[in-house]
């Protein structure tokens, strides 16, 4: 029995890191998690991984408890979502969200109704129970996805206990980004549109691929367009929602936003990995001899060669404003290398090359029309349109300040506050969207987690060796780049980005909780 137990634990430890990595890569390559089957499959797979880890802990007879509040804060966010969908008594519902209470009790948004018709008489408030969420179905779906991401976060936190597993998790995110870079290069050079270069949602795509409804469910800006008049007598005019900028490439629908978010995560990790692989670690051999002896030279060269066009495309997709997060993430990794003997040349050379490639992409995007006489193949996010949506999100936050409109409910509420044709199902800022959907309670949860992370970083860096710190700098750079991008653009609203961030967040959580074993090589 003891032999069977040890065999099970050994097999599990060898394969679990691969399973988490496969899940992350599948979420990226599986149409970004937007196809009709993607999210149920993701929830089922994350649940299975979580149950497997629980069984493993039961077999071993012990459970590791990390000294970190991030897991509990994730559970608090789920509890907030559950509270939003519960039908609450009238008094409690009125205190938590007076405007949502008025919507359910009176059938209208009071302030907007009075603005449209100052003389209107609102209906008497019905004495019914009411939830805080204005779209309970969307909140339930978002809860299921958030629980799956929390499961991925927990699995990564407890299972990534050695360097080889850290490479697997990071490698899945990097591979997803580099594969989409390759697809984008091919599609730009051949001028082909569609997912993977052939699958255009709503235009004869296979049954297993995303359709036009999935495009509307992904982060998008849509407009109501009137359909051609029917010739049948007595037919009524009809209209449908259409995505305004439906350009898709690689495996990611929703335009360039998902690619930008993956780039913000992957580019600092690539830079950190290459510096770490090329660092001498006390060896006095030449770089060529050291790389040949360890077998790491080919991997370092491959990552370097693939990351340069990736940085160029990120710059082209971001434009002059949205490239700043990626640039700061790279600088966060490259600058410490300048003060570390043995890593200065590699750190300065590669970080400068990636920053130049990023800037070249921005310049190419700005001058593409003059050089080619055609529109750029990758269009940067619309800064003016984003500011208009930010204004709507701020208005919604003022109307629902305590617990928000409900997780995932922004797209259902924003059309009532906009003053233009276009409607967005995201706030064009993950930070603003979290504020409008979770309110001050959600911001408090986010703030506690951010403050704990900032307080733990200095001490956690001191526990690492000089060369292992580059991996930590990679985590810091990726977290900084994604956080800054999330303040000015949508990020985790795409399922693939949410899963990738959760997996990397698990490694981040283990490191800040005091675990340095994820930077150590062992069998």
Coordinates of C-alpha atoms in Angstrom, one line a residue:
X1 CA 0.0 0.0 0.0
X2 CA 2.8 2.4 0.9
X3 CA 4.5 1.5 -2.4
X4 CA 1.3 2.3 -4.4
X5 CA 1.0 5.6 -2.5
X6 CA 4.5 6.6 -3.3
X7 CA 4.1 5.7 -7.0
X8 CA 0.9 7.8 -7.2
X9 CA 2.6 10.8 -5.6
X10 CA 5.6 10.5 -7.9
X11 CA 3.5 10.2 -11.0
X12 CA 1.3 13.1 -10.0
X13 CA 4.3 15.3 -9.2
X14 CA 5.8 14.6 -12.6
X15 CA 2.6 15.3 -14.6
X16 CA 0.7 17.9 -12.7
X17 CA 2.8 20.9 -13.9
X18 CA 2.3 19.7 -17.5
X19 CA -1.4 19.6 -17.0
X20 CA -1.6 23.1 -15.7
X21 CA 0.6 24.3 -18.6
X22 CA -1.5 22.5 -21.2
X23 CA -4.7 24.2 -19.7
X24 CA -3.1 27.6 -20.0
X25 CA -1.9 27.0 -23.6
X26 CA -5.3 25.5 -24.6
X27 CA -7.1 28.6 -23.3
X28 CA -5.0 30.8 -25.5
X29 CA -5.1 28.6 -28.6
X30 CA -8.7 27.6 -28.1
X31 CA -9.9 30.9 -29.7
X32 CA -9.0 32.8 -26.6
X33 CA -11.8 31.1 -24.6
X34 CA -14.6 32.7 -26.6
X35 CA -16.0 29.7 -28.5
X36 CA -19.3 28.3 -27.3
X37 CA -17.6 25.2 -25.8
X38 CA -14.4 27.0 -24.4
X39 CA -15.7 28.3 -21.1
X40 CA -17.6 25.1 -20.0
X41 CA -14.5 23.1 -20.9
X42 CA -12.3 25.5 -19.0
X43 CA -14.4 25.3 -15.9
X44 CA -14.5 21.5 -16.1
X45 CA -10.8 21.2 -16.6
X46 CA -10.0 23.7 -13.7
X47 CA -12.4 21.9 -11.4
X48 CA -10.7 18.5 -12.3
X49 CA -7.2 19.9 -11.6
X50 CA -8.3 21.4 -8.3
X51 CA -9.9 18.1 -7.2
X52 CA -6.8 16.2 -8.3
X53 CA -4.6 18.4 -6.2
X54 CA -7.0 17.9 -3.2
X55 CA -6.8 14.1 -3.6
X56 CA -3.1 14.3 -3.8
X57 CA -3.0 16.2 -0.5
X58 CA -5.3 13.7 1.1
X59 CA -3.1 10.8 -0.1
X60 CA 0.0 12.5 1.2
X61 CA -1.7 13.4 4.5
X62 CA -0.8 17.1 4.6
X63 CA -1.8 20.3 3.1
X64 CA 0.6 23.2 2.6
X65 CA -0.9 26.6 3.7
X66 CA 0.8 29.6 2.2
X67 CA 1.2 32.7 4.3
X68 CA -0.6 34.8 1.8
X69 CA -4.0 36.6 1.8
X70 CA -4.4 36.5 -2.0
X71 CA -6.3 33.2 -2.0
X72 CA -8.7 34.5 0.7
X73 CA -9.2 37.7 -1.2
X74 CA -10.1 35.7 -4.3
X75 CA -12.7 33.9 -2.2
X76 CA -13.9 37.3 -0.9
X77 CA -14.4 38.4 -4.5
X78 CA -16.5 35.2 -5.2
X79 CA -18.5 35.9 -2.1
X80 CA -19.2 39.4 -3.4
X81 CA -20.5 38.0 -6.6
X82 CA -22.7 35.5 -4.8
X83 CA -24.1 38.4 -2.7
X84 CA -24.9 40.4 -5.9
X85 CA -27.1 37.6 -7.3
X86 CA -29.0 36.8 -4.1
X87 CA -32.5 38.3 -3.8
X88 CA -32.2 40.5 -0.7
X89 CA -34.8 42.0 1.5
X90 CA -36.0 45.5 0.5
X91 CA -34.2 47.3 3.3
X92 CA -30.9 45.6 2.8
X93 CA -31.1 45.9 -1.0
X94 CA -31.8 49.6 -0.7
X95 CA -28.8 50.1 1.5
X96 CA -26.3 48.2 -0.6
X97 CA -27.5 49.5 -4.0
X98 CA -30.3 52.1 -3.9
X99 CA -30.3 52.5 -7.7
X100 CA -30.5 48.7 -8.4
X101 CA -33.3 48.5 -5.9
X102 CA -35.2 51.2 -7.7
X103 CA -34.7 49.4 -11.0
X104 CA -36.3 46.2 -9.7
X105 CA -38.9 48.0 -7.6
X106 CA -39.9 50.7 -10.1
X107 CA -38.9 49.3 -13.4
X108 CA -36.6 52.2 -14.4
X109 CA -33.4 54.1 -13.5
X110 CA -34.9 57.0 -11.6
X111 CA -32.3 59.7 -12.5
X112 CA -32.3 58.8 -16.2
X113 CA -36.1 58.7 -16.3
X114 CA -36.3 62.2 -14.8
X115 CA -33.7 63.5 -17.2
X116 CA -35.7 62.2 -20.2
X117 CA -39.0 63.5 -18.8
X118 CA -38.8 65.9 -15.9
X119 CA -42.6 65.7 -15.4
X120 CA -42.8 61.9 -15.4
X121 CA -44.3 60.2 -12.4
X122 CA -42.5 57.1 -11.4
X123 CA -44.4 54.0 -10.3
X124 CA -44.7 53.1 -6.7
X125 CA -41.9 50.9 -5.4
X126 CA -43.0 47.2 -5.2
X127 CA -42.3 45.5 -1.9
X128 CA -40.2 42.7 -3.4
X129 CA -36.9 41.1 -2.8
X130 CA -34.2 42.3 -5.3
X131 CA -30.6 41.5 -6.1
X132 CA -27.8 44.0 -6.5
X133 CA -26.8 42.7 -10.0
X134 CA -28.6 44.1 -12.9
X135 CA -27.8 41.1 -15.1
X136 CA -27.9 38.0 -12.9
X137 CA -27.2 35.6 -15.7
X138 CA -24.0 37.4 -16.7
X139 CA -22.9 37.5 -13.0
X140 CA -23.5 33.8 -12.6
X141 CA -21.4 33.1 -15.8
X142 CA -18.7 35.4 -14.5
X143 CA -18.7 33.7 -11.1
X144 CA -18.1 30.3 -12.8
X145 CA -15.2 31.7 -14.8
X146 CA -13.8 33.5 -11.8
X147 CA -14.0 30.3 -9.7
X148 CA -12.1 28.4 -12.5
X149 CA -9.4 31.1 -12.6
X150 CA -9.1 30.9 -8.8
X151 CA -8.7 27.1 -9.1
X152 CA -5.9 27.7 -11.7
X153 CA -4.3 30.2 -9.3
X154 CA -4.4 27.8 -6.4
X155 CA -3.0 24.9 -8.4
X156 CA -0.1 27.0 -9.6
X157 CA 0.5 28.3 -6.1
X158 CA 0.8 24.9 -4.6
X159 CA 2.2 22.8 -7.4
X160 CA 5.0 25.0 -8.9
X161 CA 7.6 24.1 -6.3
X162 CA 10.7 23.8 -8.5
X163 CA 12.3 25.6 -11.4
X164 CA 11.3 23.1 -14.0
X165 CA 7.6 23.6 -13.2
X166 CA 8.1 27.4 -13.3
X167 CA 9.5 27.0 -16.8
X168 CA 6.4 25.0 -17.8
X169 CA 3.9 27.7 -16.6
X170 CA 5.9 30.6 -18.0
X171 CA 6.6 28.6 -21.2
X172 CA 2.8 28.1 -21.8
X173 CA 2.2 31.9 -21.7
X174 CA 5.3 32.6 -23.8
X175 CA 4.4 29.9 -26.3
X176 CA 0.8 31.3 -26.7
X177 CA 2.2 34.8 -27.3
X178 CA 4.9 33.7 -29.8
X179 CA 2.5 31.4 -31.7
X180 CA 0.1 34.4 -32.1
X181 CA 3.1 36.5 -33.2
X182 CA 3.8 33.9 -35.9
X183 CA 0.2 33.8 -37.0
X184 CA 0.1 37.6 -37.2
X185 CA 3.2 37.8 -39.3
X186 CA 1.9 35.3 -41.8
X187 CA -1.5 36.9 -41.9
X188 CA -0.1 40.4 -42.3
X189 CA 2.3 39.3 -45.1
X190 CA -0.5 37.5 -46.9
X191 CA -3.2 40.0 -46.0
X192 CA -5.6 37.4 -44.7
X193 CA -8.2 37.9 -42.0
X194 CA -9.8 35.5 -39.6
X195 CA -8.9 33.3 -36.7
X196 CA -5.8 31.2 -37.7
X197 CA -6.0 32.9 -41.1
X198 CA -9.1 31.1 -42.4
X199 CA -11.9 31.1 -39.8
X200 CA -14.0 34.2 -40.0
X201 CA -16.8 34.2 -37.4
X202 CA -20.2 34.5 -39.0
X203 CA -19.0 33.8 -42.5
X204 CA -19.2 30.1 -42.9
X205 CA -17.0 29.1 -40.0
X206 CA -17.0 25.5 -38.8
X207 CA -19.5 24.5 -36.1
X208 CA -16.7 24.3 -33.5
X209 CA -15.4 27.8 -34.2
X210 CA -16.7 31.1 -32.7
X211 CA -19.6 32.6 -34.5
X212 CA -20.9 36.2 -34.7
X213 CA -22.6 35.8 -31.3
X214 CA -19.3 34.7 -29.7
X215 CA -17.7 37.9 -31.2
X216 CA -20.3 40.0 -29.4
X217 CA -19.5 38.0 -26.2
X218 CA -15.8 38.7 -26.5
X219 CA -14.5 42.2 -25.7
X220 CA -15.9 44.3 -28.5
X221 CA -17.6 47.5 -29.5
X222 CA -20.9 47.0 -31.3
X223 CA -23.6 49.0 -33.0
X224 CA -27.2 48.4 -33.8
X225 CA -27.6 48.2 -37.6
X226 CA -31.0 48.0 -39.5
X227 CA -31.4 44.9 -41.6
X228 CA -32.7 45.2 -45.2
X229 CA -36.5 45.6 -45.4
X230 CA -38.4 42.4 -45.9
X231 CA -40.7 42.1 -48.9
X232 CA -43.3 40.0 -47.1
X233 CA -46.5 42.0 -46.4
X234 CA -46.9 43.0 -42.8
X235 CA -43.3 42.5 -41.9
X236 CA -41.8 44.8 -39.3
X237 CA -38.4 46.5 -39.5
X238 CA -35.6 44.6 -37.8
X239 CA -32.0 45.3 -36.7
X240 CA -29.1 43.4 -35.3
X241 CA -25.9 44.1 -33.3
X242 CA -22.7 44.1 -35.3
X243 CA -19.1 44.3 -34.1
X244 CA -17.6 47.6 -35.4
X245 CA -14.0 46.5 -35.6
X246 CA -14.2 42.7 -36.1
X247 CA -10.5 42.2 -37.2
X248 CA -9.3 38.9 -35.9
X249 CA -5.9 37.2 -36.2
X250 CA -4.2 34.2 -34.7
X251 CA -6.3 32.6 -32.0
X252 CA -7.5 35.8 -30.4
X253 CA -10.8 37.5 -31.3
X254 CA -11.6 41.0 -30.1
X255 CA -9.0 42.9 -32.1
X256 CA -5.5 43.6 -30.8
X257 CA -6.4 43.9 -27.1
X258 CA -5.8 40.2 -26.2
X259 CA -2.4 40.3 -28.1
X260 CA -1.4 43.4 -26.2
X261 CA -2.2 41.8 -22.9
X262 CA -0.3 38.6 -23.7
X263 CA 2.6 40.7 -24.9
X264 CA 2.6 42.7 -21.6
X265 CA 2.9 39.3 -19.8
X266 CA 5.3 37.5 -22.1
X267 CA 7.9 40.0 -23.1
X268 CA 9.2 40.7 -19.5
X269 CA 9.2 36.9 -18.9
X270 CA 11.2 36.2 -22.1
X271 CA 13.8 38.9 -21.1
X272 CA 14.1 37.5 -17.6
X273 CA 14.5 33.9 -18.8
X274 CA 17.2 34.7 -21.4
X275 CA 19.2 36.7 -18.8
X276 CA 18.8 33.9 -16.3
X277 CA 19.8 31.2 -18.8
X278 CA 22.9 33.2 -19.9
X279 CA 24.0 34.2 -16.4
X280 CA 27.4 32.8 -15.3
X281 CA 26.4 31.8 -11.8
X282 CA 30.0 31.8 -10.6
X283 CA 31.4 30.0 -13.7
X284 CA 34.6 31.4 -15.2
X285 CA 34.0 29.7 -18.6
X286 CA 33.3 31.8 -21.7
X287 CA 29.7 32.3 -22.7
X288 CA 29.9 30.0 -25.6
X289 CA 31.4 27.1 -23.6
X290 CA 28.9 27.6 -20.8
X291 CA 25.9 27.6 -23.1
X292 CA 27.3 24.5 -25.0
X293 CA 27.9 22.6 -21.7
X294 CA 24.4 23.3 -20.3
X295 CA 22.5 23.0 -23.5
X296 CA 20.7 26.3 -22.9
X297 CA 22.2 28.2 -25.8
X298 CA 19.6 27.1 -28.4
X299 CA 16.7 28.0 -26.1
X300 CA 18.1 31.4 -25.3
X301 CA 18.8 32.1 -29.0
X302 CA 15.3 30.9 -30.0
X303 CA 13.6 33.1 -27.5
X304 CA 15.6 36.1 -28.5
X305 CA 15.0 35.6 -32.2
X306 CA 11.2 35.1 -31.7
X307 CA 10.8 37.9 -29.2
X308 CA 12.1 40.7 -31.4
X309 CA 9.3 40.4 -34.0
X310 CA 6.9 39.9 -31.1
X311 CA 8.0 43.2 -29.6
X312 CA 7.7 44.9 -33.0
X313 CA 4.1 43.7 -33.5
X314 CA 3.2 44.8 -29.9
X315 CA 4.4 48.3 -30.7
X316 CA 2.5 48.3 -34.0
X317 CA -0.7 47.1 -32.2
X318 CA -0.3 49.4 -29.3
X319 CA 0.5 52.8 -30.9
X320 CA 2.4 55.5 -29.0
X321 CA 0.2 55.5 -25.8
X322 CA -0.6 51.9 -25.2
X323 CA 3.0 50.7 -25.6
X324 CA 4.1 52.4 -22.4
X325 CA 3.1 49.4 -20.1
X326 CA 5.1 46.9 -22.1
X327 CA 8.1 49.3 -22.2
X328 CA 8.1 49.8 -18.5
X329 CA 7.7 46.1 -17.9
X330 CA 10.9 45.5 -20.0
X331 CA 12.7 48.3 -18.2
X332 CA 11.8 46.7 -14.9
X333 CA 13.7 43.6 -15.9
X334 CA 16.6 45.1 -17.9
X335 CA 17.6 47.9 -15.5
X336 CA 18.7 45.6 -12.6
X337 CA 20.9 43.6 -15.0
X338 CA 23.1 46.8 -15.5
X339 CA 24.1 46.5 -11.9
X340 CA 24.8 42.8 -11.9
X341 CA 28.3 41.6 -12.9
X342 CA 28.2 38.9 -15.6
X343 CA 24.7 39.9 -16.8
X344 CA 25.3 43.5 -18.0
X345 CA 26.1 42.7 -21.6
X346 CA 23.2 40.3 -22.1
X347 CA 20.8 42.4 -20.1
X348 CA 21.7 45.7 -21.8
X349 CA 21.8 44.2 -25.3
X350 CA 18.5 42.2 -25.2
X351 CA 16.5 44.8 -23.3
X352 CA 17.7 47.6 -25.7
X353 CA 16.9 45.4 -28.7
X354 CA 13.4 44.7 -27.5
X355 CA 12.7 48.4 -26.6
X356 CA 14.0 49.4 -30.1
X357 CA 11.8 46.8 -31.7
X358 CA 8.8 48.1 -29.7
X359 CA 9.5 51.7 -30.7
X360 CA 10.0 50.6 -34.3
X361 CA 6.6 49.0 -34.3
X362 CA 5.1 52.3 -33.0
X363 CA 6.9 54.3 -35.7
X364 CA 5.8 51.8 -38.4
X365 CA 2.2 52.0 -37.3
X366 CA 2.3 55.9 -37.4
X367 CA 4.0 56.1 -40.8
X368 CA 2.4 53.0 -42.5
X369 CA 0.0 55.1 -44.5
X370 CA 2.7 57.4 -45.8
X371 CA 5.0 54.5 -46.7
X372 CA 2.5 52.1 -48.3
X373 CA -0.5 54.2 -49.1
X374 CA -2.7 51.7 -47.2
X375 CA -4.1 51.4 -43.6
X376 CA -1.9 49.7 -41.0
X377 CA -2.5 46.0 -40.8
X378 CA -2.8 46.3 -37.0
X379 CA -4.8 49.3 -35.7
X380 CA -4.1 50.6 -32.2
X381 CA -7.0 51.0 -29.8
X382 CA -9.0 54.1 -30.2
X383 CA -7.9 56.5 -27.5
X384 CA -10.8 58.9 -28.0
X385 CA -13.4 56.1 -28.0
X386 CA -11.8 54.7 -24.8
X387 CA -12.2 58.1 -23.0
X388 CA -15.8 58.2 -23.9
X389 CA -16.4 54.7 -22.4
X390 CA -14.4 55.7 -19.3
X391 CA -16.7 58.6 -18.8
X392 CA -19.7 56.3 -19.0
X393 CA -18.0 53.9 -16.5
X394 CA -17.4 56.8 -14.1
X395 CA -21.1 57.7 -14.3
X396 CA -22.1 54.1 -13.6
X397 CA -19.8 53.9 -10.6
X398 CA -21.4 57.0 -9.1
X399 CA -24.8 55.5 -9.5
X400 CA -23.8 52.1 -8.0
X401 CA -21.0 53.0 -5.6
X402 CA -21.1 50.3 -2.9
X403 CA -21.3 46.8 -4.6
X404 CA -21.5 47.8 -8.3
X405 CA -23.8 46.7 -11.0
X406 CA -22.8 43.0 -10.7
X407 CA -19.9 41.0 -12.1
X408 CA -20.1 40.8 -15.8
X409 CA -23.1 43.2 -16.0
X410 CA -21.3 46.2 -17.4
X411 CA -22.2 45.4 -21.0
X412 CA -25.9 45.3 -20.1
X413 CA -25.9 48.6 -18.2
X414 CA -23.6 50.8 -20.4
X415 CA -26.1 51.3 -23.2
X416 CA -28.4 53.2 -20.8
X417 CA -25.6 55.7 -20.0
X418 CA -24.0 56.3 -23.4
X419 CA -24.8 59.3 -25.6
X420 CA -23.7 57.8 -29.0
X421 CA -24.4 55.0 -31.4
X422 CA -21.6 52.6 -30.3
X423 CA -21.9 50.3 -27.3
X424 CA -19.1 48.6 -25.5
X425 CA -19.3 45.4 -23.4
X426 CA -16.2 46.4 -21.6
X427 CA -15.2 49.6 -19.8
X428 CA -12.0 49.9 -22.0
X429 CA -10.2 49.6 -18.6
X430 CA -10.1 46.5 -16.4
X431 CA -9.7 48.7 -13.4
X432 CA -12.7 50.9 -14.2
X433 CA -14.8 47.8 -15.1
X434 CA -13.9 46.2 -11.8
X435 CA -14.9 49.5 -10.1
X436 CA -18.3 49.6 -11.8
X437 CA -19.1 45.9 -11.4
X438 CA -17.8 45.4 -7.8
X439 CA -18.0 48.9 -6.3
X440 CA -16.1 50.2 -3.3
X441 CA -16.2 46.7 -1.8
X442 CA -14.4 45.3 -4.8
X443 CA -11.9 48.1 -4.8
X444 CA -11.2 47.5 -1.1
X445 CA -10.4 43.8 -1.9
X446 CA -8.2 44.8 -4.8
X447 CA -6.4 47.5 -2.7
X448 CA -5.7 45.1 0.2
X449 CA -4.1 42.6 -2.2
X450 CA -2.0 45.3 -4.0
X451 CA -0.7 46.7 -0.7
X452 CA 0.3 43.3 0.6
X453 CA 2.2 42.6 -2.6
X454 CA 4.0 45.9 -2.5
X455 CA 4.9 45.4 1.1
X456 CA 6.3 41.9 0.5
X457 CA 8.4 42.5 -2.7
X458 CA 11.5 44.1 -1.0
X459 CA 11.9 41.2 1.5
X460 CA 11.2 38.6 -1.1
X461 CA 13.9 39.9 -3.3
X462 CA 16.5 39.7 -0.5
X463 CA 15.9 36.0 -0.1
X464 CA 17.0 35.2 -3.6
X465 CA 20.5 34.9 -5.1
X466 CA 21.7 37.6 -7.5
X467 CA 21.1 35.5 -10.6
X468 CA 17.7 34.1 -9.4
X469 CA 16.5 37.6 -8.9
X470 CA 16.1 38.0 -12.7
X471 CA 13.3 35.5 -12.6
X472 CA 11.6 37.6 -9.8
X473 CA 12.2 40.7 -11.8
X474 CA 10.4 39.0 -14.7
X475 CA 7.4 38.4 -12.5
X476 CA 7.5 42.0 -11.3
X477 CA 7.8 43.3 -14.9
X478 CA 4.9 41.2 -16.1
X479 CA 2.7 42.2 -13.1
X480 CA 3.6 45.9 -13.7
X481 CA 3.0 45.8 -17.4
X482 CA -0.3 44.0 -17.1
X483 CA -1.5 46.3 -14.3
X484 CA -0.7 49.5 -16.2
X485 CA -2.3 48.1 -19.3
X486 CA -5.4 47.1 -17.2
X487 CA -5.7 50.7 -16.1
X488 CA -6.1 52.0 -19.7
X489 CA -7.5 49.0 -21.6
X490 CA -9.4 45.8 -21.2
X491 CA -7.2 42.7 -20.3
X492 CA -8.7 39.9 -18.2
X493 CA -12.1 40.3 -19.8
X494 CA -10.7 37.9 -22.5
X495 CA -10.8 34.4 -21.0
X496 CA -7.3 33.5 -22.3
X497 CA -5.7 36.5 -20.6
X498 CA -7.6 35.8 -17.3
X499 CA -6.3 32.2 -17.3
X500 CA -2.7 33.2 -18.1
X501 CA -2.7 35.9 -15.5
X502 CA -4.1 33.4 -12.9
X503 CA -1.4 30.9 -13.6
X504 CA 1.4 33.5 -13.4
X505 CA -0.4 34.9 -10.3
X506 CA 0.0 31.6 -8.7
X507 CA 3.8 31.6 -9.1
X508 CA 3.8 35.3 -7.9
X509 CA 1.7 34.2 -4.8
X510 CA 4.1 31.4 -3.9
X511 CA 7.2 33.6 -4.2
X512 CA 5.7 36.5 -2.1
X513 CA 4.4 34.0 0.5
X514 CA 8.0 33.0 1.2
X515 CA 8.5 30.1 -1.1
X516 CA 11.8 30.3 -3.0
X517 CA 11.8 26.7 -4.1
X518 CA 10.2 27.6 -7.5
X519 CA 13.6 29.2 -8.5
X520 CA 15.6 26.0 -7.5
X521 CA 16.5 23.2 -9.8
X522 CA 15.9 19.7 -8.4
X523 CA 14.9 16.3 -9.8

